[in-house]
Coordinates of C-alpha atoms and ligand atoms in Angstrom, one line a residue:
M21 CA 73.5 101.5 77.4
T22 CA 75.7 101.8 74.4
G23 CA 77.3 105.2 75.2
A24 CA 80.9 106.2 75.5
P25 CA 83.3 103.4 76.1
T26 CA 84.4 102.9 79.7
P27 CA 87.8 104.6 80.0
R28 CA 90.7 102.1 80.5
P29 CA 92.4 102.5 83.9
A30 CA 96.0 103.6 83.5
D31 CA 97.6 101.5 86.1
R32 CA 96.3 97.9 85.7
P33 CA 94.0 95.8 83.6
V34 CA 90.4 95.7 84.9
P35 CA 87.7 93.2 83.9
R36 CA 84.3 94.4 82.8
A37 CA 82.4 95.9 85.7
T38 CA 79.6 93.4 85.3
L39 CA 81.8 90.6 86.5
A40 CA 81.7 92.1 90.0
D41 CA 78.0 91.0 90.0
V42 CA 78.7 87.4 89.1
P43 CA 77.7 85.1 91.9
A44 CA 80.0 82.1 92.6
Y45 CA 78.8 78.7 91.5
V46 CA 78.6 76.6 94.6
A47 CA 79.3 72.9 93.7
G48 CA 77.9 70.0 95.8
R49 CA 80.7 68.9 98.1
P50 CA 82.0 65.3 98.4
P51 CA 81.2 63.6 101.7
T52 CA 83.7 63.9 104.6
P53 CA 85.6 60.7 104.9
R54 CA 84.6 58.9 108.2
E55 CA 86.5 56.0 109.7
G56 CA 84.5 52.8 109.4
V57 CA 81.4 54.6 108.1
P58 CA 80.2 54.3 104.4
T59 CA 79.7 57.7 102.9
Y60 CA 77.4 58.9 100.2
K61 CA 77.5 62.0 98.0
L62 CA 73.9 63.3 97.8
S63 CA 74.9 66.9 96.9
S64 CA 75.1 67.1 93.1
N65 CA 72.1 65.2 91.7
E66 CA 74.4 62.7 90.0
N67 CA 73.4 59.2 88.8
P68 CA 74.7 56.8 91.5
Y69 CA 75.0 53.9 89.0
A70 CA 78.1 53.1 87.0
P71 CA 77.8 53.4 83.2
P72 CA 76.6 50.5 81.1
A73 CA 79.5 48.4 79.6
A74 CA 78.8 49.6 76.1
V75 CA 79.2 53.2 77.2
L76 CA 82.5 52.5 79.0
A77 CA 83.8 50.6 76.0
A78 CA 83.0 53.4 73.6
A79 CA 84.7 55.9 75.9
E80 CA 87.8 53.8 76.3
S81 CA 88.1 53.3 72.6
A82 CA 87.7 57.0 71.9
A83 CA 90.3 57.7 74.6
R84 CA 92.9 56.1 72.3
T85 CA 92.7 59.1 70.0
M86 CA 93.4 61.7 72.6
N87 CA 96.4 62.9 70.7
R88 CA 93.9 64.2 68.0
Y89 CA 91.4 67.0 68.2
P90 CA 87.8 65.7 68.4
D91 CA 85.4 65.8 65.4
M92 CA 84.7 69.5 65.6
G93 CA 81.2 69.0 64.1
S94 CA 80.3 66.2 66.6
T95 CA 78.9 64.5 63.5
A96 CA 78.0 61.2 65.0
L97 CA 76.4 62.8 68.0
F98 CA 74.4 65.2 65.9
E99 CA 73.2 62.3 63.8
A100 CA 72.3 60.2 66.8
L101 CA 70.4 63.1 68.4
G102 CA 68.6 63.9 65.1
D103 CA 67.4 60.3 64.8
E104 CA 66.4 60.0 68.4
L105 CA 64.4 63.3 68.4
G106 CA 63.2 63.3 64.9
V107 CA 64.6 66.7 64.1
P108 CA 67.0 67.9 61.4
T109 CA 70.5 68.4 62.8
S110 CA 70.3 72.1 61.9
H111 CA 67.9 72.5 64.8
L112 CA 70.6 71.2 67.3
A113 CA 73.5 72.5 69.2
V114 CA 75.7 70.5 71.5
G115 CA 78.0 71.7 74.3
T116 CA 80.1 70.9 77.3
G117 CA 77.0 70.3 79.5
S118 CA 73.8 72.1 79.0
V119 CA 75.1 74.8 81.3
A120 CA 77.6 75.8 78.5
L121 CA 74.7 76.0 76.1
L122 CA 72.8 78.2 78.5
Y123 CA 75.7 80.6 78.7
H124 CA 76.1 80.6 74.9
L125 CA 72.4 81.3 74.5
V126 CA 72.3 84.2 76.8
Q127 CA 75.5 85.6 75.2
A128 CA 73.9 85.2 71.8
F129 CA 70.7 87.0 72.7
C130 CA 71.4 89.6 75.4
E131 CA 73.0 93.0 75.2
P132 CA 74.1 94.6 78.5
G133 CA 71.0 95.7 80.4
D134 CA 68.7 93.2 78.7
E135 CA 66.6 91.1 81.0
V136 CA 66.6 87.3 81.7
V137 CA 63.5 86.2 83.6
F138 CA 63.5 83.0 85.7
A139 CA 61.9 81.6 88.8
W140 CA 63.7 81.7 92.1
R141 CA 64.9 79.7 93.8
S142 CA 66.0 77.7 90.8
F143 CA 69.2 76.5 89.1
E144 CA 72.1 78.5 90.4
A145 CA 73.8 78.7 87.0
Y146 CA 70.9 81.1 85.8
P147 CA 72.0 84.2 87.6
I148 CA 75.6 83.6 86.6
A149 CA 74.7 83.2 82.9
A150 CA 72.9 86.5 83.0
A151 CA 75.5 88.4 85.0
V152 CA 78.5 87.3 82.9
C153 CA 76.8 89.0 79.9
G154 CA 75.8 92.1 81.8
A155 CA 72.2 91.1 81.5
R156 CA 69.8 91.8 84.3
A157 CA 68.4 88.8 86.2
V158 CA 64.7 89.1 86.9
Q159 CA 63.9 86.6 89.6
V160 CA 60.2 85.6 90.1
P161 CA 59.5 84.0 93.4
L162 CA 58.3 80.4 93.4
T163 CA 54.9 79.6 94.9
S164 CA 55.0 78.4 98.5
D165 CA 55.0 74.8 97.3
G166 CA 58.1 75.3 95.2
R167 CA 56.4 75.6 91.9
H168 CA 57.0 78.1 89.1
D169 CA 54.5 81.0 89.2
L170 CA 54.1 81.1 85.4
D171 CA 51.5 83.9 85.6
A172 CA 53.9 86.1 87.5
M173 CA 56.7 85.2 85.2
A174 CA 54.6 86.2 82.1
D175 CA 53.8 89.5 84.0
A176 CA 57.5 90.1 84.5
V177 CA 58.3 90.1 80.8
T178 CA 59.1 93.7 79.6
D179 CA 60.4 95.3 76.4
R180 CA 63.9 94.5 77.7
T181 CA 63.3 90.8 78.2
R182 CA 65.2 88.6 75.7
V183 CA 65.2 85.3 77.5
V184 CA 62.9 83.4 79.9
L185 CA 64.2 80.2 81.6
V186 CA 61.7 77.6 82.8
C187 CA 63.3 74.8 84.9
T188 CA 61.2 71.7 84.9
P189 CA 61.4 69.8 87.2
N190 CA 62.7 72.7 89.2
N191 CA 66.1 72.3 90.7
P192 CA 66.3 72.5 93.7
T193 CA 62.6 72.4 94.9
G194 CA 61.4 69.5 92.7
P195 CA 58.0 70.2 91.0
A196 CA 57.7 69.9 87.2
V197 CA 55.4 72.3 85.4
R198 CA 52.5 70.7 83.5
H199 CA 52.1 70.7 79.7
A200 CA 48.9 72.6 79.7
E201 CA 50.2 75.4 82.0
L202 CA 53.4 75.7 80.0
A203 CA 51.4 75.9 76.7
A204 CA 49.2 78.7 78.2
F205 CA 52.3 80.5 79.4
L206 CA 54.0 80.3 76.0
D207 CA 50.8 81.9 74.5
R208 CA 51.4 84.9 76.7
V209 CA 55.1 85.4 75.9
P210 CA 55.9 87.6 72.9
A211 CA 57.3 85.7 69.9
G212 CA 60.5 87.8 70.1
V213 CA 61.5 86.4 73.5
V214 CA 63.4 83.1 73.7
V215 CA 61.9 80.7 76.2
V216 CA 64.3 78.0 77.3
V217 CA 62.7 74.9 78.8
D218 CA 65.4 73.3 80.9
E219 CA 64.6 69.6 81.0
A220 CA 67.7 68.4 82.8
Y221 CA 65.5 65.9 84.8
R222 CA 62.8 65.1 82.3
E223 CA 63.4 61.3 82.4
F224 CA 62.4 61.2 86.1
V225 CA 59.0 62.8 85.7
R226 CA 56.1 60.5 86.3
S227 CA 53.4 63.1 87.1
E228 CA 50.2 63.7 85.1
D229 CA 50.3 65.9 82.0
P230 CA 54.1 65.8 81.6
V231 CA 55.6 68.6 79.4
D232 CA 56.3 67.6 75.8
A233 CA 58.6 70.5 75.1
L234 CA 59.5 69.3 71.6
A235 CA 55.9 69.4 70.6
L236 CA 55.5 72.9 72.1
G237 CA 58.5 74.0 70.1
R238 CA 57.2 72.7 66.8
G239 CA 54.6 75.4 66.7
R240 CA 56.7 78.2 68.2
A241 CA 60.0 79.3 66.8
N242 CA 61.0 81.0 70.2
V243 CA 61.0 77.8 72.2
V244 CA 64.3 76.1 73.1
V245 CA 64.5 72.7 74.6
M246 CA 67.6 72.2 76.7
R247 CA 68.7 68.7 77.9
T248 CA 71.7 67.0 79.3
L249 CA 73.3 63.6 79.4
A250 CA 74.6 64.4 82.9
K251 CA 71.7 63.1 85.0
A252 CA 69.6 60.2 83.7
Y253 CA 72.3 59.2 81.2
G254 CA 75.0 59.2 83.9
L255 CA 77.6 61.2 82.0
A256 CA 78.0 64.1 84.4
G257 CA 81.8 63.8 84.4
L258 CA 82.1 64.0 80.6
R259 CA 80.2 67.3 80.1
V260 CA 77.8 66.9 77.3
G261 CA 74.4 68.5 76.7
Y262 CA 72.3 69.6 73.8
L263 CA 69.5 71.9 72.8
V264 CA 66.7 71.8 70.2
A265 CA 65.6 75.1 68.7
S266 CA 64.8 76.8 65.4
D267 CA 67.5 76.8 62.8
E268 CA 68.2 80.5 63.6
I269 CA 68.5 80.1 67.4
A270 CA 70.6 76.9 67.1
A271 CA 73.0 78.5 64.7
A272 CA 73.4 81.5 67.0
V273 CA 74.2 79.3 69.9
R274 CA 76.7 77.2 67.8
K275 CA 78.5 80.4 66.9
C276 CA 79.2 81.1 70.5
A277 CA 80.5 77.6 71.3
L278 CA 84.2 77.0 71.9
P279 CA 85.8 75.1 69.0
F280 CA 86.3 71.4 69.9
G281 CA 84.5 71.8 73.2
V282 CA 82.9 68.4 73.4
S283 CA 85.7 65.9 73.7
A284 CA 86.0 62.7 71.6
V285 CA 85.4 60.6 74.7
A286 CA 82.3 62.6 75.5
Q287 CA 81.0 62.4 72.0
A288 CA 81.5 58.6 71.8
A289 CA 80.1 57.9 75.2
A290 CA 77.0 60.1 74.5
V291 CA 76.3 58.2 71.2
A292 CA 76.6 54.9 73.0
A293 CA 74.4 56.1 75.9
L294 CA 71.7 57.2 73.5
G295 CA 71.8 53.6 72.3
C296 CA 71.5 52.0 75.7
T297 CA 67.9 52.9 76.3
T298 CA 66.8 49.8 78.2
E299 CA 69.7 49.7 80.6
L300 CA 69.5 53.4 81.4
A301 CA 65.7 53.3 81.7
E302 CA 66.2 50.5 84.4
R303 CA 68.5 52.8 86.3
V304 CA 66.1 55.7 86.1
D305 CA 63.2 53.5 87.1
A306 CA 65.2 52.3 90.2
I307 CA 65.9 55.9 91.1
V308 CA 62.2 56.9 90.7
A309 CA 61.1 54.0 92.9
E310 CA 63.6 55.1 95.5
R311 CA 62.3 58.7 95.3
E312 CA 58.8 57.5 95.9
R313 CA 59.9 55.5 98.9
V314 CA 61.9 58.3 100.4
V315 CA 59.2 60.9 99.9
A316 CA 56.5 58.6 101.4
A317 CA 58.8 57.9 104.4
L318 CA 59.6 61.6 104.9
R319 CA 55.9 62.5 104.9
E320 CA 55.3 59.7 107.3
Q321 CA 57.9 61.2 109.6
G322 CA 56.1 64.5 109.5
W323 CA 58.0 66.5 106.8
S324 CA 56.1 68.5 104.2
V325 CA 58.0 67.7 101.0
P326 CA 57.2 69.5 97.7
Q327 CA 56.3 67.3 94.8
A328 CA 59.5 65.6 93.8
D329 CA 59.7 65.1 90.0
G330 CA 63.5 64.9 89.7
N331 CA 66.2 62.7 91.2
F332 CA 66.2 64.8 94.4
V333 CA 64.0 66.0 97.3
W334 CA 63.8 69.4 98.9
L335 CA 63.4 70.2 102.6
G336 CA 62.5 73.8 103.2
L337 CA 64.4 74.0 106.5
G338 CA 64.8 77.8 106.6
E339 CA 67.1 78.8 109.5
H340 CA 67.6 75.1 110.4
T341 CA 69.4 74.4 107.1
P342 CA 72.9 74.5 108.4
A343 CA 72.1 72.3 111.4
F344 CA 70.5 69.7 109.1
A345 CA 73.5 69.8 106.8
A346 CA 75.8 69.3 109.7
A347 CA 73.8 66.4 111.1
A348 CA 73.8 64.8 107.6
D349 CA 77.6 65.2 107.4
Q350 CA 78.1 63.6 110.8
A351 CA 76.1 60.6 109.5
G352 CA 78.2 60.2 106.4
I353 CA 76.1 61.9 103.7
M354 CA 76.8 65.2 102.0
V355 CA 73.6 67.1 101.1
R356 CA 73.4 70.4 99.3
P357 CA 72.4 73.3 101.7
Y358 CA 71.2 76.6 100.3
G359 CA 71.9 79.3 102.8
T360 CA 68.9 79.5 105.1
D361 CA 66.4 78.3 102.4
G362 CA 66.7 74.6 102.7
V363 CA 68.5 71.5 101.6
R364 CA 68.4 69.5 98.4
V365 CA 69.1 65.8 98.8
T366 CA 69.9 63.6 95.8
I367 CA 68.2 60.2 95.6
A368 CA 71.0 57.7 95.4
E369 CA 71.4 54.0 96.0
P370 CA 69.1 52.6 98.7
A371 CA 71.7 52.4 101.4
G372 CA 72.5 56.1 101.1
N373 CA 68.8 57.0 101.0
D374 CA 68.4 55.0 104.2
V375 CA 71.1 57.1 106.0
F376 CA 69.3 60.2 104.8
L377 CA 66.0 58.9 106.2
G378 CA 67.7 58.2 109.5
V379 CA 69.0 61.7 109.8
A380 CA 65.6 63.2 108.8
D381 CA 63.8 61.0 111.4
A382 CA 66.1 62.1 114.2
F383 CA 66.1 65.8 113.3
E384 CA 63.8 68.5 114.9
P385 CA 62.0 70.5 113.9
K386 CA 60.5 68.7 111.0
V387 CA 59.3 71.4 108.6
Ligands
LIG411 C1 72.3 69.5 86.2 C2 71.5 70.5 85.5 C3 71.8 70.9 84.2 C4 72.8 70.3 83.4 O1 74.1 70.5 83.7 P1 75.2 70.0 82.7 O2 76.0 71.2 82.5 O3 74.7 69.4 81.5 O4 76.0 69.0 83.6 C5 71.0 71.9 83.6 N1 70.0 72.4 84.3 C6 69.7 72.1 85.5 C7 68.5 72.7 86.2 C8 70.4 71.1 86.2 O5 70.2 70.8 87.5

């Protein structure tokens, strides 16, 4: 792949050819305003609850220093994370959301033509992260019940594979992988391949044998645990995530990060949020209880819903996807349609979930 440099066109600047392969990130849309009808955004897996007072206070106080650059080393945040996770700060990297860390990691490990293996359908940032670096995205189909096929993923690893991404719980289909199956999978992946365990929704998992990715990483230097404060911690708008990895991997990721990426407001709010365990756990418990209620009601209505381990549910509507999304929009909720695969619906406050259940009840066919 490293041959003669591509000649520069004479007439105009042209970006790298690989950028032509970069798919667009489709963001969840806000609900359409409807006269006299309350609307709910169920399209981006956000936390529906306002931040705890202590988090707001920390953010407001940090906002007063916006004429200054933030602490470039995010010192207080690194220390809070190191304490919380029981790891030395040299094993950490922080970024503007865990999506940024994912991009940095692929950039740090992939030459053009190298392979990034992940399940599909999964998080839509994965193909983008690979394509931006000119890496090849190797997509391994999910099982029919929306789970990672970890055997097939291990089989898909070749000499060119540099990174494997495991999304647990899987966005958008819902199931988490189990600790034992992930451990067996890691035993099959060569030590020279980075395995990222993307735990964006870990706080919502209540299933048996939950993944303890930090424990798996302690015995294996190629495991990267990626987490975010966007979902359970309710800081989606501030852009802050972190990863835990070996010294070497964490340092490589930090080298790719933009200087001063994580703002002072985000750093302060993140530190405060890490300290608000009880209040945030109450919010997560409320969302989990709602998830269980919604899944039970959908099954009662006749839908077959994959195991929902995150703060969202998946309806595999196939060709009926656009019609369902349109019906939801009419009723005042915005869901996230995926082409003709299905819709992902975020679990929100009970009133929004009730609107969703009403739309689902009225819709035919129930898949
Ligand atoms: C939301 C999400 C993230 C985190 O995104 P941020 O950039 O931290 O907001 C990471 N992975 C998955 C699978 C997600 O759904």
